[in-house]
Structures are given as structure tokens and as C-alpha cells.
Amino acid sequence: MPVGTKGTIKGLTSKQMESLDCKILLANTYHLGAQPGPAVLDKVGGLHKFMNWKRNILTDSGGFQMVSLFDLAEITEKGVKFRNPDDGSMMMLTPEKSVELQNKIGADILMALDDVNSSVDDVCSQFSLSSFFSFCLSHYFFSPIFYALSNRLLIIHRI
């Protein structure tokens, strides 16, 4: 599965991806939330239209950035506060915000925000996946747009 971190597969067009019979790609929630951002994605009608991609998109939750951007992250019981490495702006990525961003992206398969446990530091393991997942689940199912999204999957990324 190719990764389109910021809405593009480096070195290939969407048409070339289709000719390779690629059925799905991975898009990164944190990076797309930072740039081009939810307002742009909403304005263009989601990542499918932004990329001219007619096939499935799976989004990660943004949780991996707890590791990859650990020095720029503050992990709390509510989520993760990130400092953008490009412009210094702040983003609070909560379980609800992760689902909201994935919906703006237009993901076909969504991931619940997970805490990447103690592989980096004990601070990462102090908040449970089950509490993050319950916030994601309640935000997804009790959202006013739930019925429009009922054909999508919300799955646990890591247990």
C-alpha cells in the first residue's frame, strides 16, 4: 500500500497508480491536517478529488507522530499537542479531532487515535487505547454526519 503523506504519491500520478492496479493508498491524518489543512480539503471535496483518486483511501489516526515527532509532542490524557515542524503552529490532536480530520479527508477506512505505548518513553503508555478509542467511537457514531458515513470503517489501529 503506497503512502501519500501529504496527498500525493511521490513520483507517480493517480493515473499511474491506477495503471499499476493499486486499490488503496494510505494518507496521513496529522500531516494532511497541518497542510493543506481541513479547510482546503473541505473546499475541494476531500482528498479523493484533491488527488483525482477514485479508489480507496485509508487514513492513519495521527498517533504514529507521537513517535516520529516525539520532540515536538506533548502527550496528555486528552490527546497530543503537536508543534508543527514547518511553521511552529500548534495542533491539539484529540481522538475526536482525529476522526473529524479523517472525515474531512474523506477516508474510506478510518483509524482510531492510538497511543503508541512505551516503545519510546513511559509517558506514551500512561493513557490507554481504550479511552482514546471510546472518544473516537462516540464522536464517530454520535456525529451528525454518521449516517452519511455509515459505509466507512472505523477500526482499532493497535491494541
mmCIF file of C-alpha atoms in Angstrom, residues 83-139:
data_model
loop_
_atom_site.group_PDB
_atom_site.id
_atom_site.type_symbol
_atom_site.label_atom_id
_atom_site.label_comp_id
_atom_site.label_asym_id
_atom_site.label_seq_id
_atom_site.Cartn_x
_atom_site.Cartn_y
_atom_site.Cartn_z
ATOM 1 C CA ARG A 83 4.200 21.821 17.318
ATOM 2 C CA ASN A 84 4.331 21.908 13.530
ATOM 3 C CA PRO A 85 7.938 21.397 12.410
ATOM 4 C CA ASP A 86 7.399 23.667 9.380
ATOM 5 C CA ASP A 87 5.804 26.787 10.855
ATOM 6 C CA GLY A 88 5.696 26.294 14.636
ATOM 7 C CA SER A 89 1.879 26.370 14.832
ATOM 8 C CA MET A 90 0.169 24.130 17.380
ATOM 9 C CA MET A 91 -2.323 21.334 16.745
ATOM 10 C CA MET A 92 -4.160 19.502 19.502
ATOM 11 C CA LEU A 93 -4.944 16.063 18.112
ATOM 12 C CA THR A 94 -7.634 14.501 20.272
ATOM 13 C CA PRO A 95 -9.472 11.294 19.405
ATOM 14 C CA GLU A 96 -12.417 13.426 18.257
ATOM 15 C CA LYS A 97 -10.198 15.741 16.185
ATOM 16 C CA SER A 98 -8.552 12.723 14.545
ATOM 17 C CA VAL A 99 -11.951 11.388 13.426
ATOM 18 C CA GLU A 100 -13.012 14.882 12.312
ATOM 19 C CA LEU A 101 -9.864 15.294 10.203
ATOM 20 C CA GLN A 102 -10.259 11.819 8.695
ATOM 21 C CA ASN A 103 -13.833 12.715 7.725
ATOM 22 C CA LYS A 104 -12.642 15.971 6.106
ATOM 23 C CA ILE A 105 -10.029 13.947 4.241
ATOM 24 C CA GLY A 106 -12.855 11.688 3.053
ATOM 25 C CA ALA A 107 -11.206 8.445 4.159
ATOM 26 C CA ASP A 108 -12.879 5.179 3.263
ATOM 27 C CA ILE A 109 -11.197 3.425 6.202
ATOM 28 C CA LEU A 110 -10.570 5.416 9.385
ATOM 29 C CA MET A 111 -8.316 4.559 12.318
ATOM 30 C CA ALA A 112 -8.964 5.338 15.955
ATOM 31 C CA LEU A 113 -6.329 7.542 17.573
ATOM 32 C CA ASP A 114 -3.983 5.208 19.368
ATOM 33 C CA ASP A 115 -1.352 5.856 21.947
ATOM 34 C CA VAL A 116 1.915 4.403 20.824
ATOM 35 C CA ASN A 117 2.917 2.622 24.000
ATOM 36 C CA SER A 118 6.176 2.527 25.852
ATOM 37 C CA SER A 119 8.429 1.806 22.872
ATOM 38 C CA VAL A 120 9.704 5.397 23.135
ATOM 39 C CA ASP A 121 9.008 6.579 26.652
ATOM 40 C CA ASP A 122 6.797 5.667 29.586
ATOM 41 C CA VAL A 123 4.774 8.858 29.081
ATOM 42 C CA CYS A 124 3.312 7.295 25.925
ATOM 43 C CA SER A 125 1.908 4.339 27.829
ATOM 44 C CA GLN A 126 0.121 6.210 30.582
ATOM 45 C CA PHE A 127 -3.021 6.803 28.517
ATOM 46 C CA SER A 128 -4.941 3.768 27.381
ATOM 47 C CA LEU A 129 -6.021 2.956 23.859
ATOM 48 C CA SER A 130 -9.424 2.043 25.210
ATOM 49 C CA SER A 131 -10.044 5.586 26.468
ATOM 50 C CA PHE A 132 -8.846 7.159 23.194
ATOM 51 C CA PHE A 133 -10.876 4.625 21.210
ATOM 52 C CA SER A 134 -14.036 5.287 23.203
ATOM 53 C CA PHE A 135 -13.746 9.019 22.420
ATOM 54 C CA CYS A 136 -13.206 8.237 18.704
ATOM 55 C CA LEU A 137 -16.130 5.842 18.649
ATOM 56 C CA SER A 138 -18.523 8.188 20.424
ATOM 57 C CA HIS A 139 -17.515 11.093 18.178
#
